[in-house]
């Protein structure tokens, strides 16, 4: 049984790390858009997802090979703090975009490595609940980051905000020091050259070394995650201007509506973590993918309702659907990966999932944004929903359940 102190340390580290991430992204997007253009603001997001896409597998593989997962979390935390410092010296658009990408490159090391630790703390029968606690803390950090970013933009200078981002990231790094790592260590510590060679081999495996990527249809999960994020991250990249300029809500109402996404995840993540340990992983993944596609349809339909309370109420429901579907997809998907992953490659496979998300985050905003520019927001959102439904079909067909709830055992091909 993992102690309350361990869960407190893990929760604080997770909450703070992602609060800093969303605070930085929201603030820089607003500042860059004011100084340059909406396109430049979009590049802030592209830099973020590019950093996640390229570096998540690297940090995951490095942690698995060395067995020093907590050290990786500390190093990436320190790197995140250092990534903010250039903004304190040269606060320009290009530096902002670069700093965001570098911050993401270090942030990329947190989720896959921390999830491996969380999974081991939960064990086989409590894995879903453990992952639920982790993601509740992450969603809480996101929600608070959104709220705080608006207040800081209103009342303090950008430099003050940059200091706040560095401070929150530092708090996360300190909290990691109190986390114990129950994951197994290698028989001996590899040399630097061995570490680099093995990391390269894992990131670019030979054809006969890719069997772990196809267990129970794992590869199809990665494909579906990428497609789902093309749709949802593409929509969310332009959701704020859509709500204000097209739907016609006030900026205050826009902020409240967006908060229902991450706010609802705090509850759904924990509850669905328990559900995953009772019904299995695949049902949650399928429902989560399908719900994401439904969210896209609902977002497109916001303009069909009369303004006022009916439109606001439907908007709240729209973002709660997104929060619930994301939670189901995330809990089911992470537990699925943890089930099928060899112990020595768990962080690595978690990192590949982050890469799949990053691919969607790089491609989606450009595609959906172009659709909204050439046609209308509603048409672009409806088109994105088709991509979401395709992702749903892929997991429904390609995934093979990994967990037998009746016997509390993992069943892997």
CSV table of C-alpha atoms in Angstrom, one decimal:
chain,number,residue,atom,x,y,z
A,1,UNK,CA,0.0,0.0,0.0
A,2,UNK,CA,1.5,3.3,-1.1
A,3,UNK,CA,1.6,5.9,1.8
A,4,UNK,CA,-0.4,9.1,1.9
A,5,UNK,CA,2.9,10.9,1.8
A,6,UNK,CA,3.8,9.4,-1.5
A,7,UNK,CA,0.5,10.2,-3.1
A,8,UNK,CA,0.8,13.8,-1.8
A,9,UNK,CA,4.3,14.2,-3.2
A,10,UNK,CA,3.2,12.7,-6.6
A,11,UNK,CA,0.1,14.9,-6.7
A,12,UNK,CA,1.9,18.1,-5.8
A,13,UNK,CA,4.7,17.4,-8.4
A,14,UNK,CA,2.1,16.6,-11.1
A,15,UNK,CA,-0.2,19.5,-10.3
A,16,UNK,CA,2.6,22.1,-10.2
A,17,UNK,CA,4.4,20.8,-13.3
A,18,UNK,CA,1.2,21.0,-15.5
A,19,UNK,CA,0.0,24.2,-13.9
A,20,UNK,CA,3.3,25.8,-15.0
A,21,UNK,CA,2.9,24.3,-18.5
A,22,UNK,CA,-0.6,25.6,-19.1
A,23,UNK,CA,0.2,29.0,-17.5
A,24,UNK,CA,3.2,29.4,-19.8
A,25,UNK,CA,1.3,28.4,-22.9
A,26,UNK,CA,-1.8,30.6,-22.2
A,27,UNK,CA,0.2,33.7,-21.3
A,28,UNK,CA,2.6,33.4,-24.2
A,29,UNK,CA,-0.2,32.9,-26.7
A,30,UNK,CA,-1.9,36.1,-25.6
A,31,UNK,CA,1.3,38.1,-25.4
A,32,UNK,CA,2.6,36.9,-28.8
A,33,UNK,CA,-0.8,37.5,-30.5
A,34,UNK,CA,-0.8,41.1,-29.2
A,35,UNK,CA,2.7,41.7,-30.4
A,36,UNK,CA,2.6,39.9,-33.7
A,37,UNK,CA,-0.3,37.9,-35.1
A,38,UNK,CA,-2.6,35.0,-34.5
A,39,UNK,CA,-0.3,32.9,-36.7
A,40,UNK,CA,2.6,33.7,-34.4
A,41,UNK,CA,0.4,32.7,-31.4
A,42,UNK,CA,-0.3,29.5,-33.1
A,43,UNK,CA,3.4,28.8,-33.5
A,44,UNK,CA,3.7,28.9,-29.7
A,45,UNK,CA,1.3,25.9,-29.6
A,46,UNK,CA,3.2,24.2,-32.5
A,47,UNK,CA,6.5,24.6,-30.7
A,48,UNK,CA,5.0,23.0,-27.6
A,49,UNK,CA,3.6,19.9,-29.3
A,50,UNK,CA,6.8,19.6,-31.4
A,51,UNK,CA,8.8,19.5,-28.1
A,52,UNK,CA,6.5,16.8,-26.7
A,53,UNK,CA,6.5,14.8,-29.9
A,54,UNK,CA,10.3,14.6,-30.3
A,55,UNK,CA,11.5,14.2,-26.8
A,56,UNK,CA,8.9,12.1,-24.9
A,57,UNK,CA,10.2,8.8,-26.3
A,58,UNK,CA,13.8,9.9,-25.6
A,59,UNK,CA,13.2,10.6,-21.9
A,60,UNK,CA,11.1,7.5,-21.5
A,61,UNK,CA,13.8,5.3,-23.0
A,62,UNK,CA,16.5,7.0,-21.0
A,63,UNK,CA,14.6,6.4,-17.8
A,64,UNK,CA,14.0,2.7,-18.6
A,65,UNK,CA,17.5,2.0,-19.6
A,66,UNK,CA,19.2,3.7,-16.6
A,67,UNK,CA,16.6,2.8,-14.1
A,68,UNK,CA,17.0,6.3,-12.6
A,69,UNK,CA,13.4,7.5,-13.2
A,70,UNK,CA,13.3,10.0,-10.3
A,71,UNK,CA,16.6,11.5,-11.4
A,72,UNK,CA,15.1,12.0,-14.9
A,73,UNK,CA,12.2,13.8,-13.3
A,74,UNK,CA,14.5,16.1,-11.4
A,75,UNK,CA,16.7,16.8,-14.4
A,76,UNK,CA,13.7,17.6,-16.6
A,77,UNK,CA,12.3,19.9,-13.9
A,78,UNK,CA,15.5,21.8,-13.6
A,79,UNK,CA,15.6,22.1,-17.4
A,80,UNK,CA,12.1,23.5,-17.4
A,81,UNK,CA,13.1,26.2,-14.9
A,82,UNK,CA,16.1,27.1,-17.1
A,83,UNK,CA,14.0,27.2,-20.2
A,84,UNK,CA,12.0,30.1,-18.8
A,85,UNK,CA,15.0,32.3,-17.9
A,86,UNK,CA,15.7,33.6,-21.5
A,87,UNK,CA,12.4,35.4,-21.3
A,88,UNK,CA,13.6,37.4,-18.3
A,89,UNK,CA,16.4,38.7,-20.4
A,90,UNK,CA,15.1,39.0,-24.0
A,91,UNK,CA,11.3,39.1,-24.2
A,92,UNK,CA,10.7,38.9,-27.9
A,93,UNK,CA,8.3,36.8,-30.1
A,94,UNK,CA,11.0,34.5,-31.4
A,95,UNK,CA,12.4,33.9,-27.9
A,96,UNK,CA,8.9,33.2,-26.6
A,97,UNK,CA,8.3,30.6,-29.3
A,98,UNK,CA,11.8,29.0,-28.7
A,99,UNK,CA,11.4,29.0,-24.9
A,100,UNK,CA,8.0,27.3,-25.2
A,101,UNK,CA,9.5,24.6,-27.4
A,102,UNK,CA,12.5,24.1,-25.0
A,103,UNK,CA,10.2,24.0,-22.0
A,104,UNK,CA,8.0,21.3,-23.7
A,105,UNK,CA,11.1,19.3,-24.5
A,106,UNK,CA,11.8,19.0,-20.8
A,107,UNK,CA,8.1,18.7,-19.8
A,108,UNK,CA,8.0,15.7,-22.2
A,109,UNK,CA,10.0,13.8,-19.7
A,110,UNK,CA,7.5,14.1,-16.8
A,111,UNK,CA,4.4,12.3,-17.9
A,112,UNK,CA,5.8,9.0,-19.3
A,113,UNK,CA,8.3,8.6,-16.4
A,114,UNK,CA,6.0,9.6,-13.6
A,115,UNK,CA,3.2,7.4,-15.0
A,116,UNK,CA,5.6,4.4,-14.9
A,117,UNK,CA,6.2,5.1,-11.2
A,118,UNK,CA,2.5,5.7,-10.5
A,119,UNK,CA,1.6,2.5,-12.3
A,120,UNK,CA,4.0,0.5,-10.1
A,121,UNK,CA,2.7,2.1,-6.9
A,122,UNK,CA,-0.8,1.0,-7.9
A,123,UNK,CA,0.0,-2.6,-8.8
A,124,UNK,CA,-2.1,-4.7,-11.1
A,125,UNK,CA,-5.4,-4.5,-9.3
A,126,UNK,CA,-5.1,-0.7,-8.4
A,127,UNK,CA,-3.4,0.5,-11.6
A,128,UNK,CA,-6.5,2.3,-13.0
A,129,UNK,CA,-7.1,4.1,-9.7
A,130,UNK,CA,-3.5,5.1,-9.4
A,131,UNK,CA,-3.5,6.5,-13.0
A,132,UNK,CA,-6.8,8.2,-12.1
A,133,UNK,CA,-5.2,10.0,-9.2
A,134,UNK,CA,-2.3,11.2,-11.4
A,135,UNK,CA,-4.5,12.5,-14.1
A,136,UNK,CA,-6.8,14.2,-11.6
A,137,UNK,CA,-3.8,16.1,-10.3
A,138,UNK,CA,-2.8,16.9,-13.9
A,139,UNK,CA,-6.2,18.2,-14.8
A,140,UNK,CA,-6.4,20.2,-11.7
A,141,UNK,CA,-3.1,21.9,-12.6
A,142,UNK,CA,-4.4,22.7,-16.1
A,143,UNK,CA,-7.7,24.2,-14.7
A,144,UNK,CA,-5.9,26.3,-12.1
A,145,UNK,CA,-3.3,27.4,-14.7
A,146,UNK,CA,-6.1,28.7,-17.0
A,147,UNK,CA,-7.7,30.7,-14.2
A,148,UNK,CA,-4.5,32.1,-12.8
A,149,UNK,CA,-3.2,33.1,-16.3
A,150,UNK,CA,-6.1,35.4,-16.8
A,151,UNK,CA,-5.7,37.1,-13.5
A,152,UNK,CA,-1.9,37.5,-14.0
A,153,UNK,CA,-2.3,38.9,-17.5
A,154,UNK,CA,-4.7,41.5,-16.1
A,155,UNK,CA,-2.7,42.7,-13.1
A,156,UNK,CA,1.0,42.0,-13.4
A,157,UNK,CA,3.8,42.4,-16.0
A,158,UNK,CA,4.9,39.6,-18.3
A,159,UNK,CA,8.3,39.4,-16.5
A,160,UNK,CA,6.4,38.8,-13.2
A,161,UNK,CA,4.5,36.0,-14.9
A,162,UNK,CA,7.7,34.4,-16.2
A,163,UNK,CA,9.1,34.3,-12.7
A,164,UNK,CA,5.9,32.7,-11.5
A,165,UNK,CA,6.2,30.0,-14.2
A,166,UNK,CA,9.8,29.3,-13.1
A,167,UNK,CA,8.7,29.2,-9.4
A,168,UNK,CA,5.9,26.7,-10.0
A,169,UNK,CA,8.1,24.5,-12.1
A,170,UNK,CA,10.7,24.6,-9.3
A,171,UNK,CA,8.1,23.5,-6.7
A,172,UNK,CA,7.3,20.5,-8.8
A,173,UNK,CA,10.9,19.6,-9.0
A,174,UNK,CA,11.3,19.8,-5.2
A,175,UNK,CA,8.2,17.6,-4.7
A,176,UNK,CA,9.8,14.9,-6.9
A,177,UNK,CA,12.6,14.5,-4.4
A,178,UNK,CA,10.1,13.1,-1.9
A,179,UNK,CA,8.8,10.4,-4.4
A,180,UNK,CA,10.1,6.9,-4.0
A,181,UNK,CA,10.6,4.9,-7.2
A,182,UNK,CA,9.5,1.2,-6.9
A,183,UNK,CA,10.3,0.4,-10.5
A,184,UNK,CA,13.1,-2.2,-11.0
A,185,UNK,CA,16.7,-1.1,-11.6
A,186,UNK,CA,19.0,-2.7,-14.2
A,187,UNK,CA,21.6,-5.2,-12.9
A,188,UNK,CA,24.3,-2.6,-13.5
A,189,UNK,CA,24.4,1.0,-14.5
A,190,UNK,CA,25.3,1.4,-18.2
A,191,UNK,CA,28.2,3.6,-19.3
A,192,UNK,CA,27.4,6.8,-21.2
A,193,UNK,CA,28.2,5.2,-24.6
A,194,UNK,CA,26.1,2.1,-23.7
A,195,UNK,CA,23.2,4.4,-22.7
A,196,UNK,CA,23.3,6.4,-25.9
A,197,UNK,CA,23.6,3.2,-28.0
A,198,UNK,CA,20.6,1.5,-26.3
A,199,UNK,CA,18.5,4.7,-26.4
A,200,UNK,CA,19.1,4.9,-30.2
A,201,UNK,CA,18.3,1.2,-30.6
A,202,UNK,CA,15.0,1.7,-28.8
A,203,UNK,CA,13.9,4.8,-30.6
A,204,UNK,CA,14.8,3.2,-34.0
A,205,UNK,CA,14.3,-0.5,-33.4
A,206,UNK,CA,15.1,-3.1,-36.0
A,207,UNK,CA,12.1,-4.9,-37.7
A,208,UNK,CA,12.6,-8.0,-35.5
A,209,UNK,CA,12.6,-5.9,-32.3
A,210,UNK,CA,9.2,-4.3,-32.7
A,211,UNK,CA,7.0,-7.0,-31.3
A,212,UNK,CA,6.2,-5.0,-28.1
A,213,UNK,CA,4.6,-2.3,-30.3
A,214,UNK,CA,1.9,-4.7,-31.6
A,215,UNK,CA,0.9,-6.5,-28.4
A,216,UNK,CA,-2.9,-6.5,-28.1
A,217,UNK,CA,-3.1,-3.9,-30.9
A,218,UNK,CA,-1.0,-1.3,-29.1
A,219,UNK,CA,0.1,0.3,-32.4
A,220,UNK,CA,-3.5,1.0,-33.3
A,221,UNK,CA,-3.9,2.8,-30.1
A,222,UNK,CA,-1.1,5.1,-31.0
A,223,UNK,CA,-2.6,5.7,-34.4
A,224,UNK,CA,-6.0,6.5,-32.9
A,225,UNK,CA,-4.5,8.9,-30.3
A,226,UNK,CA,-2.8,10.8,-33.1
A,227,UNK,CA,-6.0,11.1,-35.1
A,228,UNK,CA,-8.1,12.0,-32.1
A,229,UNK,CA,-5.7,14.8,-31.3
A,230,UNK,CA,-5.7,16.1,-34.9
A,231,UNK,CA,-9.5,16.6,-34.4
A,232,UNK,CA,-9.7,17.9,-30.8
A,233,UNK,CA,-6.4,19.9,-30.5
A,234,UNK,CA,-7.2,21.4,-33.9
A,235,UNK,CA,-10.6,22.6,-32.6
A,236,UNK,CA,-9.3,23.7,-29.2
A,237,UNK,CA,-6.5,25.8,-30.8
A,238,UNK,CA,-9.2,28.1,-32.2
A,239,UNK,CA,-12.0,27.6,-29.7
A,240,UNK,CA,-11.5,30.8,-27.8
A,241,UNK,CA,-11.9,33.1,-30.8
A,242,UNK,CA,-14.8,30.9,-32.0
A,243,UNK,CA,-16.7,31.3,-28.7
A,244,UNK,CA,-16.1,35.1,-28.6
A,245,UNK,CA,-16.3,36.1,-32.3
A,246,UNK,CA,-18.7,33.5,-33.7
A,247,UNK,CA,-20.8,32.2,-30.9
A,248,UNK,CA,-20.9,35.6,-29.3
A,249,UNK,CA,-20.3,34.9,-25.6
A,250,UNK,CA,-18.3,37.4,-23.5
A,251,UNK,CA,-14.7,36.8,-22.7
A,252,UNK,CA,-15.6,36.1,-19.1
A,253,UNK,CA,-18.1,33.4,-20.2
A,254,UNK,CA,-15.5,32.0,-22.6
A,255,UNK,CA,-13.0,31.5,-19.8
A,256,UNK,CA,-15.7,29.8,-17.6
A,257,UNK,CA,-16.8,27.5,-20.4
A,258,UNK,CA,-13.2,26.4,-21.1
A,259,UNK,CA,-12.7,25.7,-17.4
A,260,UNK,CA,-15.4,23.1,-17.5
A,261,UNK,CA,-13.2,20.8,-19.6
A,262,UNK,CA,-10.3,20.4,-17.2
A,263,UNK,CA,-12.4,21.0,-14.1
A,264,UNK,CA,-14.7,18.1,-14.9
A,265,UNK,CA,-11.6,15.9,-15.6
A,266,UNK,CA,-10.6,16.2,-12.0
A,267,UNK,CA,-13.7,14.2,-11.0
A,268,UNK,CA,-13.8,11.9,-14.1
A,269,UNK,CA,-10.2,10.9,-14.0
A,270,UNK,CA,-10.4,9.4,-10.5
A,271,UNK,CA,-13.8,7.8,-10.9
A,272,UNK,CA,-12.9,6.3,-14.3
A,273,UNK,CA,-9.7,5.0,-12.9
A,274,UNK,CA,-11.7,2.9,-10.5
A,275,UNK,CA,-14.0,1.9,-13.4
A,276,UNK,CA,-11.0,0.7,-15.4
A,277,UNK,CA,-10.2,-1.8,-12.7
A,278,UNK,CA,-13.7,-3.2,-12.8
A,279,UNK,CA,-14.7,-3.4,-16.5
A,280,UNK,CA,-11.3,-3.4,-18.3
A,281,UNK,CA,-9.4,-0.9,-20.5
A,282,UNK,CA,-10.8,-1.2,-24.1
A,283,UNK,CA,-14.4,0.0,-23.3
A,284,UNK,CA,-13.0,3.2,-21.8
A,285,UNK,CA,-10.8,3.8,-24.8
A,286,UNK,CA,-13.6,3.3,-27.3
A,287,UNK,CA,-16.1,5.4,-25.4
A,288,UNK,CA,-13.5,8.2,-25.0
A,289,UNK,CA,-12.6,8.3,-28.6
A,290,UNK,CA,-16.3,8.3,-29.6
A,291,UNK,CA,-17.0,11.1,-27.1
A,292,UNK,CA,-14.3,13.2,-28.5
A,293,UNK,CA,-15.9,13.0,-31.9
A,294,UNK,CA,-19.3,13.9,-30.4
A,295,UNK,CA,-17.7,16.9,-28.8
A,296,UNK,CA,-16.7,18.2,-32.2
A,297,UNK,CA,-20.3,17.9,-33.5
A,298,UNK,CA,-21.6,19.6,-30.4
A,299,UNK,CA,-19.1,22.4,-30.8
A,300,UNK,CA,-20.2,22.9,-34.4
A,301,UNK,CA,-23.8,23.1,-33.2
A,302,UNK,CA,-23.3,25.9,-30.6
A,303,UNK,CA,-24.3,28.6,-33.1
A,304,UNK,CA,-27.7,26.8,-33.7
A,305,UNK,CA,-29.0,27.6,-30.2
A,306,UNK,CA,-30.5,30.9,-29.2
A,307,UNK,CA,-28.1,33.2,-27.3
A,308,UNK,CA,-28.4,33.4,-23.6
A,309,UNK,CA,-28.9,30.7,-21.1
A,310,UNK,CA,-29.7,27.8,-23.5
A,311,UNK,CA,-26.5,28.4,-25.4
A,312,UNK,CA,-24.4,28.7,-22.3
A,313,UNK,CA,-26.0,25.5,-20.8
A,314,UNK,CA,-25.3,23.6,-24.0
A,315,UNK,CA,-21.7,25.1,-24.0
A,316,UNK,CA,-21.2,23.7,-20.5
A,317,UNK,CA,-22.5,20.3,-21.6
A,318,UNK,CA,-20.2,20.4,-24.6
A,319,UNK,CA,-17.1,20.9,-22.5
A,320,UNK,CA,-18.2,18.4,-19.9
A,321,UNK,CA,-18.5,15.8,-22.7
A,322,UNK,CA,-15.0,16.7,-23.8
A,323,UNK,CA,-13.7,16.3,-20.2
A,324,UNK,CA,-15.4,13.0,-19.7
A,325,UNK,CA,-14.3,11.6,-23.1
A,326,UNK,CA,-10.7,12.7,-22.6
A,327,UNK,CA,-10.7,11.2,-19.1
A,328,UNK,CA,-12.1,7.8,-20.4
A,329,UNK,CA,-9.6,7.7,-23.3
A,330,UNK,CA,-6.7,8.7,-21.1
A,331,UNK,CA,-7.4,6.3,-18.2
A,332,UNK,CA,-8.2,3.4,-20.5
A,333,UNK,CA,-5.2,4.0,-22.8
A,334,UNK,CA,-2.6,4.5,-20.1
A,335,UNK,CA,-3.8,1.4,-18.2
A,336,UNK,CA,-3.7,-0.5,-21.5
A,337,UNK,CA,-0.1,0.6,-22.2
A,338,UNK,CA,1.0,-0.3,-18.7
A,339,UNK,CA,-0.6,-3.7,-19.0
A,340,UNK,CA,1.1,-4.7,-22.3
A,341,UNK,CA,4.5,-2.9,-21.7
A,342,UNK,CA,7.5,-5.0,-20.7
A,343,UNK,CA,8.7,-3.7,-17.3
A,344,UNK,CA,11.9,-2.4,-18.8
A,345,UNK,CA,10.1,-0.5,-21.5
A,346,UNK,CA,7.1,1.1,-19.8
A,347,UNK,CA,8.3,4.7,-19.7
A,348,UNK,CA,9.4,4.3,-23.3
A,349,UNK,CA,5.9,3.2,-24.5
A,350,UNK,CA,4.3,5.9,-22.4
A,351,UNK,CA,6.6,8.3,-24.2
A,352,UNK,CA,5.5,7.1,-27.6
A,353,UNK,CA,1.9,7.9,-26.6
A,354,UNK,CA,3.0,11.5,-25.9
A,355,UNK,CA,4.6,11.5,-29.4
A,356,UNK,CA,1.4,10.4,-30.9
A,357,UNK,CA,-0.4,13.2,-29.1
A,358,UNK,CA,2.3,15.6,-30.3
A,359,UNK,CA,1.7,14.6,-33.9
A,360,UNK,CA,-1.9,15.5,-33.6
A,361,UNK,CA,-1.1,18.8,-31.8
A,362,UNK,CA,1.3,19.8,-34.7
A,363,UNK,CA,-1.0,18.9,-37.5
A,364,UNK,CA,-4.5,19.5,-36.1
A,365,UNK,CA,-4.4,23.3,-35.5
A,366,UNK,CA,-3.1,24.0,-39.0
A,367,UNK,CA,-5.8,21.7,-40.7
A,368,UNK,CA,-8.7,22.9,-38.6
A,369,UNK,CA,-7.6,26.5,-38.7
A,370,UNK,CA,-7.3,26.3,-42.5
A,371,UNK,CA,-10.8,24.8,-42.7
A,372,UNK,CA,-12.2,27.6,-40.6
A,373,UNK,CA,-10.5,30.2,-42.8
A,374,UNK,CA,-11.5,28.7,-46.1
A,375,UNK,CA,-15.1,27.8,-45.1
A,376,UNK,CA,-16.6,28.3,-41.6
A,377,UNK,CA,-15.7,27.3,-38.1
A,378,UNK,CA,-18.8,25.0,-38.1
A,379,UNK,CA,-17.7,23.2,-41.2
A,380,UNK,CA,-14.2,22.8,-39.9
A,381,UNK,CA,-15.4,21.3,-36.6
A,382,UNK,CA,-17.8,19.0,-38.4
A,383,UNK,CA,-14.9,17.8,-40.7
A,384,UNK,CA,-12.8,17.2,-37.6
A,385,UNK,CA,-15.5,15.1,-36.1
A,386,UNK,CA,-15.1,12.6,-39.0
A,387,UNK,CA,-11.4,12.2,-38.0
A,388,UNK,CA,-12.6,11.5,-34.4
A,389,UNK,CA,-15.1,8.9,-35.5
A,390,UNK,CA,-12.3,7.2,-37.6
A,391,UNK,CA,-10.2,7.0,-34.5
A,392,UNK,CA,-13.1,5.4,-32.7
A,393,UNK,CA,-13.5,2.7,-35.4
A,394,UNK,CA,-9.7,2.0,-35.2
A,395,UNK,CA,-9.7,1.2,-31.5
A,396,UNK,CA,-13.0,-0.7,-31.6
A,397,UNK,CA,-11.5,-2.9,-34.3
A,398,UNK,CA,-7.8,-3.1,-33.4
A,399,UNK,CA,-7.5,-3.3,-29.6
A,400,UNK,CA,-7.7,-6.6,-27.7
A,401,UNK,CA,-8.7,-6.2,-24.1
A,402,UNK,CA,-5.7,-6.6,-21.7
A,403,UNK,CA,-7.5,-6.9,-18.3
A,404,UNK,CA,-9.7,-9.7,-17.0
A,405,UNK,CA,-11.7,-8.0,-14.2
A,406,UNK,CA,-13.2,-11.3,-13.0
A,407,UNK,CA,-9.8,-12.7,-12.1
A,408,UNK,CA,-7.9,-9.5,-11.6
A,409,UNK,CA,-5.3,-10.6,-14.2
A,410,UNK,CA,-3.6,-9.0,-17.1
A,411,UNK,CA,-4.1,-11.0,-20.4
A,412,UNK,CA,-1.5,-10.1,-23.0
A,413,UNK,CA,-0.9,-11.7,-26.4
